[in-house]
Coordinates of C-alpha atoms in Angstrom, one line a residue:
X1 CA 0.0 0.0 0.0
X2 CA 1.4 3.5 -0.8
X3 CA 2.8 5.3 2.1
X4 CA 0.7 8.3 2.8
X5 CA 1.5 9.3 6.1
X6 CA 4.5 8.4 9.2
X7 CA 1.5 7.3 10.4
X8 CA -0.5 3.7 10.3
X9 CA -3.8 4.3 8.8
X10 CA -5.1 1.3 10.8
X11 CA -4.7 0.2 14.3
X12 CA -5.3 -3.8 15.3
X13 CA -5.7 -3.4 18.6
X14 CA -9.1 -3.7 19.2
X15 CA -11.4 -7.0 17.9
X16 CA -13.9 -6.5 15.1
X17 CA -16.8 -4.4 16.3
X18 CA -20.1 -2.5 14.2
X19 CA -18.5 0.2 15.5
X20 CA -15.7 2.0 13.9
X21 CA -13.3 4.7 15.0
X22 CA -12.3 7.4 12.6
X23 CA -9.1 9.7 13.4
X24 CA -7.4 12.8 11.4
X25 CA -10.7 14.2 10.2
X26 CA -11.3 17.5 8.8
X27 CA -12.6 20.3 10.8
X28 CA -16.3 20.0 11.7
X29 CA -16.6 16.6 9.4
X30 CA -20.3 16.1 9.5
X31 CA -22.8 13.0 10.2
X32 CA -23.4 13.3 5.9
X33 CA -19.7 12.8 5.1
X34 CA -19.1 10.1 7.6
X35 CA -22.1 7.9 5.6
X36 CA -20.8 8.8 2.4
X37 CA -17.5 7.5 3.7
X38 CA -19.1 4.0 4.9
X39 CA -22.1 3.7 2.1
X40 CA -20.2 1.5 0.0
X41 CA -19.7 -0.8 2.6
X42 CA -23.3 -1.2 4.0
X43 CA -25.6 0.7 6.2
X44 CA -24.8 3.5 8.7
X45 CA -26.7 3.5 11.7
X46 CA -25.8 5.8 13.6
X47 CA -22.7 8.2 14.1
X48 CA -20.8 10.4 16.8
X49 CA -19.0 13.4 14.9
X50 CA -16.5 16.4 16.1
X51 CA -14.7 14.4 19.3
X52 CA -11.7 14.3 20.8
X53 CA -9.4 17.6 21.7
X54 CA -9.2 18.7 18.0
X55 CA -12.8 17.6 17.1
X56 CA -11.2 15.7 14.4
X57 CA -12.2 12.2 15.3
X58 CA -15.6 10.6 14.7
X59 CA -17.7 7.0 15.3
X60 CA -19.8 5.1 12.7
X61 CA -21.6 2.2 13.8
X62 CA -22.7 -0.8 10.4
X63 CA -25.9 -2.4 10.8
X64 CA -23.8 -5.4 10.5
X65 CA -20.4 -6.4 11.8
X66 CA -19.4 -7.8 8.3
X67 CA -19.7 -4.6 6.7
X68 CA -17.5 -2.8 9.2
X69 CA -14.7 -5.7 8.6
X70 CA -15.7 -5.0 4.5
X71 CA -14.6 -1.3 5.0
X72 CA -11.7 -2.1 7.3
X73 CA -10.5 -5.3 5.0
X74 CA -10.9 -2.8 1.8
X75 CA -8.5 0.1 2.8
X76 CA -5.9 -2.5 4.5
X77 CA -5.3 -3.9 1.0
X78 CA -5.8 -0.6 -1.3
X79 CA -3.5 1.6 -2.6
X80 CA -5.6 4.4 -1.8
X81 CA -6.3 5.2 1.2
X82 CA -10.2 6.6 2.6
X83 CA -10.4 10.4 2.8
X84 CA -13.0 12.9 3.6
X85 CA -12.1 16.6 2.1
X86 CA -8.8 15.0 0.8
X87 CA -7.8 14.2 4.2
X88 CA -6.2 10.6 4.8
X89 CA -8.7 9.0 7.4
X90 CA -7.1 6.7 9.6
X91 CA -9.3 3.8 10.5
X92 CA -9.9 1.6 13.4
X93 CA -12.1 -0.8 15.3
X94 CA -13.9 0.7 18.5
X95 CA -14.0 -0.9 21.8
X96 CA -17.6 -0.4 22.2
X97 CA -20.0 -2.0 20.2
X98 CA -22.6 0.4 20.1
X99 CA -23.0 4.2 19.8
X100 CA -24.2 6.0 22.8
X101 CA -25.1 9.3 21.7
X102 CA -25.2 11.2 25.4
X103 CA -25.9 14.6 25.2
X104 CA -23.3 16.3 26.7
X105 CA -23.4 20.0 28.3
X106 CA -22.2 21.7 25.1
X107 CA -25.1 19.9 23.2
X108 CA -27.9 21.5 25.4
X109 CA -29.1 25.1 24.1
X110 CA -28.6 27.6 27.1
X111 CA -28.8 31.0 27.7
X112 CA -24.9 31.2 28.4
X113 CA -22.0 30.5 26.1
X114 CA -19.2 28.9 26.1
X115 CA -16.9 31.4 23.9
X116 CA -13.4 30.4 22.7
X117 CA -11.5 33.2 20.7
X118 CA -8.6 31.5 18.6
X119 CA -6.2 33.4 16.5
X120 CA -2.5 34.3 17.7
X121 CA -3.7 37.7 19.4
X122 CA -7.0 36.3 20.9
X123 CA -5.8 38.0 24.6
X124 CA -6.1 41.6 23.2
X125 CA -9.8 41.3 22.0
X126 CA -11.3 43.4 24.4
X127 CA -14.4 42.5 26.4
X128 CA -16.0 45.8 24.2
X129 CA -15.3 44.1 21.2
X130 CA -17.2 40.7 22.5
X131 CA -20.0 43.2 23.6
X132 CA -20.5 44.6 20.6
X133 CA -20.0 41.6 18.2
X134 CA -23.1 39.5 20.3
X135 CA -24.9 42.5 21.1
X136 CA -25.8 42.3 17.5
X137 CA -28.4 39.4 18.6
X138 CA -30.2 40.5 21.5
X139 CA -29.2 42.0 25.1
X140 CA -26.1 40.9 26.5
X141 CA -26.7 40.6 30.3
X142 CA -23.3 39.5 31.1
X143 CA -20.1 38.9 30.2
X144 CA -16.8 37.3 32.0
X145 CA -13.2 36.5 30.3
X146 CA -10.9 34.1 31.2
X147 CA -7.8 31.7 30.1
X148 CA -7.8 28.5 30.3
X149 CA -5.5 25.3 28.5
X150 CA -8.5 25.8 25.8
X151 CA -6.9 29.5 25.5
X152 CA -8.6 32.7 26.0
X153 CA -12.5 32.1 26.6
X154 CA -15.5 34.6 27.4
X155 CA -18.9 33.3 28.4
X156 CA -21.7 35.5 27.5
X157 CA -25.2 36.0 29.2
X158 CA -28.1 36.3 27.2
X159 CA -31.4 36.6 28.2
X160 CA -32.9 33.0 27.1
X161 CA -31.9 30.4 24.7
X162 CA -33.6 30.9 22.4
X163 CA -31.3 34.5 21.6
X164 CA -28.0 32.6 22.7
X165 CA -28.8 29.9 20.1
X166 CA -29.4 32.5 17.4
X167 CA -25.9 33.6 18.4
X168 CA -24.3 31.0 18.2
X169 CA -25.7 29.8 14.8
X170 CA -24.2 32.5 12.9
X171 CA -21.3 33.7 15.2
X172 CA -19.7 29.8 15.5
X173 CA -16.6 29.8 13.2
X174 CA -16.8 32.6 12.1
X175 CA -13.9 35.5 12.6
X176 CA -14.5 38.6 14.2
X177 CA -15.1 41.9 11.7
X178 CA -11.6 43.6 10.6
X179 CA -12.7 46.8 11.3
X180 CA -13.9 46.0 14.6
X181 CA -9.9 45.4 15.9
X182 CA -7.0 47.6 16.5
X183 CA -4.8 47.4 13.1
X184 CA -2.2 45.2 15.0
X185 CA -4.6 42.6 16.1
X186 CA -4.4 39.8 13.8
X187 CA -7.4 37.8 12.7
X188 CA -9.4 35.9 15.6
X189 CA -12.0 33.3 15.3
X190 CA -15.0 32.2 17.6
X191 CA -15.4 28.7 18.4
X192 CA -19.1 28.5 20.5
X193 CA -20.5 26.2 22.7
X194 CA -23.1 25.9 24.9
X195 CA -22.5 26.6 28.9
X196 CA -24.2 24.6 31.7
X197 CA -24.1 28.1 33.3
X198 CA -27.5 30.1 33.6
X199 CA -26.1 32.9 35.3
X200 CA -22.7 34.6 35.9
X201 CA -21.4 35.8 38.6
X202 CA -19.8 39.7 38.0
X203 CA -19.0 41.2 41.1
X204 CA -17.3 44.5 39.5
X205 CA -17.0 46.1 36.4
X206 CA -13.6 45.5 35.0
X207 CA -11.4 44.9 31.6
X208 CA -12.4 41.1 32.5
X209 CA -15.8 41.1 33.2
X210 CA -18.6 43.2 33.0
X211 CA -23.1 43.2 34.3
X212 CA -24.7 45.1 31.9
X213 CA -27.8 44.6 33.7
X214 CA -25.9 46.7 37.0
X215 CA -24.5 50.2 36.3
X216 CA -24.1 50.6 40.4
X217 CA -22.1 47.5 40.5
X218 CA -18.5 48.6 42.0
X219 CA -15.8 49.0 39.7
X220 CA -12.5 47.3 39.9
X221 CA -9.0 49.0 40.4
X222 CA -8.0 47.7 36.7
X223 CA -10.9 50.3 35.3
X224 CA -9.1 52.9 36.6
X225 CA -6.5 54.7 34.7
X226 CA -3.2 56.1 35.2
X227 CA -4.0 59.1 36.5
X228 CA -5.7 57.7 39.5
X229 CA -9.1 58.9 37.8
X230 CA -12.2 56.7 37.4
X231 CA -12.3 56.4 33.7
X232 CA -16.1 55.9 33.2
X233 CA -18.9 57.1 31.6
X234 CA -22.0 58.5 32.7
X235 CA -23.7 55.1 33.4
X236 CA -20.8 54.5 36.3
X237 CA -19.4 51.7 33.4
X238 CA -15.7 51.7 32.2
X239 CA -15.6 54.0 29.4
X240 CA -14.5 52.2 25.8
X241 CA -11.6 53.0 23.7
X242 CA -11.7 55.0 21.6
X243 CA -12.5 53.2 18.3
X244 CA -13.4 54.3 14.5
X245 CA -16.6 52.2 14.7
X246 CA -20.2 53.8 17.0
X247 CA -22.5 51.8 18.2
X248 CA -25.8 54.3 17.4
X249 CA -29.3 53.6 19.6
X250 CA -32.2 55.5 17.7
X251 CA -34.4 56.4 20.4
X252 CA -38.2 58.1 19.9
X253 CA -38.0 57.8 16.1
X254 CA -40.5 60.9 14.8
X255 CA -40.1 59.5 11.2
X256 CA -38.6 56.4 9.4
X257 CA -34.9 55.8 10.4
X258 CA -33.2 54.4 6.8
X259 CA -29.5 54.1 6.3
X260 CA -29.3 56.8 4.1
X261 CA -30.9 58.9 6.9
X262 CA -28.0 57.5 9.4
X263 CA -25.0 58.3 6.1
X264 CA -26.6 61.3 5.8
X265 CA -26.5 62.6 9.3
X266 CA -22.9 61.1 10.1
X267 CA -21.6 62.1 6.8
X268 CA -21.7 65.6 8.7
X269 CA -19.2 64.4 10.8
X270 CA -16.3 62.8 8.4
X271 CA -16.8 60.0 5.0
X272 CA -18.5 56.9 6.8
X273 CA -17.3 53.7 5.6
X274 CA -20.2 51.3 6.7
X275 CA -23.3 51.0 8.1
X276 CA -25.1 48.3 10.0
X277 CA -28.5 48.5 11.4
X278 CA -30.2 45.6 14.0
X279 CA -33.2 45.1 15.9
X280 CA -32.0 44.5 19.6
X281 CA -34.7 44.2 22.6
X282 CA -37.6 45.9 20.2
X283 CA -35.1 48.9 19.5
X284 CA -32.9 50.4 16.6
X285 CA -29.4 50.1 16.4
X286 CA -26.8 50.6 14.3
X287 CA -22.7 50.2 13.6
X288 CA -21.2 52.9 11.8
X289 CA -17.6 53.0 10.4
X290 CA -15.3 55.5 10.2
X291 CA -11.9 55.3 8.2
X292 CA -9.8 56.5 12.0
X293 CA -10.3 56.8 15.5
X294 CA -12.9 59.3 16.0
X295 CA -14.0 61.7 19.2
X296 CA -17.3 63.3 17.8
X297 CA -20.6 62.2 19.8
X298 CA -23.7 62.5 18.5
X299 CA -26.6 62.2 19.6
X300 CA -30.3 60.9 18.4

């Protein structure tokens, strides 16, 4: 068989079982791959995808323990070896014989999740930046950041499931907006998972962790800067950096708000790059870009 890898593409450690275990898959290989994979063979009835540390190993589990040896016996003696997304697949009986498919915490929707920011400078995305990249999909109550082997994590508070799982569906994998970064941030990505959390703890405001839902809540020592000055604004929160991007909120609307009404009032103040408008707890709000750091406030 033609060498494709140092390493064996099948382990014999483990007796025949239904139940095969699949290592060096590609990120976020699916249940429709995996059957594709074993169709030849016989029938798929059931499969565990995404385990392991890397989520790059999987379970299928044949109908019939023949057609697991079939798949098994036909890449041991083929020059080419099984591959999902032109990945080599290396191949393996289970030890179980059966595929129990627990749910485990990160499968169960919540109102809190799990946030893992990957990229080389995932420590200097700013607990702002989280704010305003989930704030997109309802109110964020809370929000707490930590490191962990995983790397640098956040959890984030909505106010049900239902808004965390909206979140999560279009946030998960995704990389945070460019021109929401400094310039020398390099590009981060959000891994999501549900938390078994349903409500953080936040006893101060600080660069770490902030209630949204408390502006009296005491603030740390770290939200203080150099000058021995609080540096907060008017609701007794941290102030944000200063940033080329405004988070807008369009209160007491006397007459359709429209993006060209938002790029023509902002316009006033220097060339606006982009404009983003969302719903968020039955109100208006919008993102709009500058091409620098900016100091003018305005005010709707």
């Amino acid at each position: 068989m033609a060498s494709v890898s140092s390493q064996p593409q099948f382990r014999y450690t483990q007796p025949p079982s239904k139940v095969l275990h699949l290592r060096n898959l590609p990120w976020e290989c699916t249940e429709e791959e995996l059957i594709e994979l074993g169709k030849p063979f016989g029938k798929i009835v059931n499969t565990k995808c995404n385990v392991g540390a890397n989520r790059n190993q999987a379970f299928i589990e044949f109908a019939d323990l023949n057609q697991a040896i079939a798949m098994i016996s036909y890449y041991a003696s083929s020059s080419e070896p099984a591959q999902v997304r032109g990945k080599t697949v290396y191949l393996q009986y289970s030890n179980r014989q059966e595929i129990v498919n627990n749910k485990t915490t990160a499968d169960v929707a919540g109102n809190v999740l799990l946030v893992t920011i990957e990229g080389q400078d995932a420590r200097l995305v700013s607990i702002d930046v989280l704010h305003l990249v989930f704030s997109a999909f309802g109110f964020v109550h809370k929000i707490t950041t930590f490191e962990k082997t995983a790397g640098f994590q956040a959890l984030v508070q909505f106010s049900d499931a239902e808004t965390a799982t909206s979140a999560k569906g279009a946030l998960d994998g995704r990389i945070i907006p460019r021109y929401l970064l400094s310039e020398n941030i390099s590009p981060c990505t959000l891994r999501i998972t549900y938390s078994a959390h349903t409500d953080l703890s936040v006893k101060f405001q600080s660069h770490r962790s902030r209630d949204y839902t408390n502006p009296y809540l005491p603030v740390a020592p770290s939200a203080i800067d150099g000058s021995g000055q609080f540096n907060l604004g008017l609701d007794g929160k941290k102030l944000e950096p200063e940033s080329n991007v405004l988070l807008a909120s369009i209160e007491n609307m006397q007459y359709a708000v429209t993006l060209d009404v938002l790029h023509m009032v902002f316009s006033a103040f220097g060339p606006v790059q982009k404009i983003a408008m969302f719903d968020k707890n039955g109100g208006l709000q919008a993102l709009i870009q500058y091409p620098g750091n900016i100091r003018t406030c305005y005010q709707m």
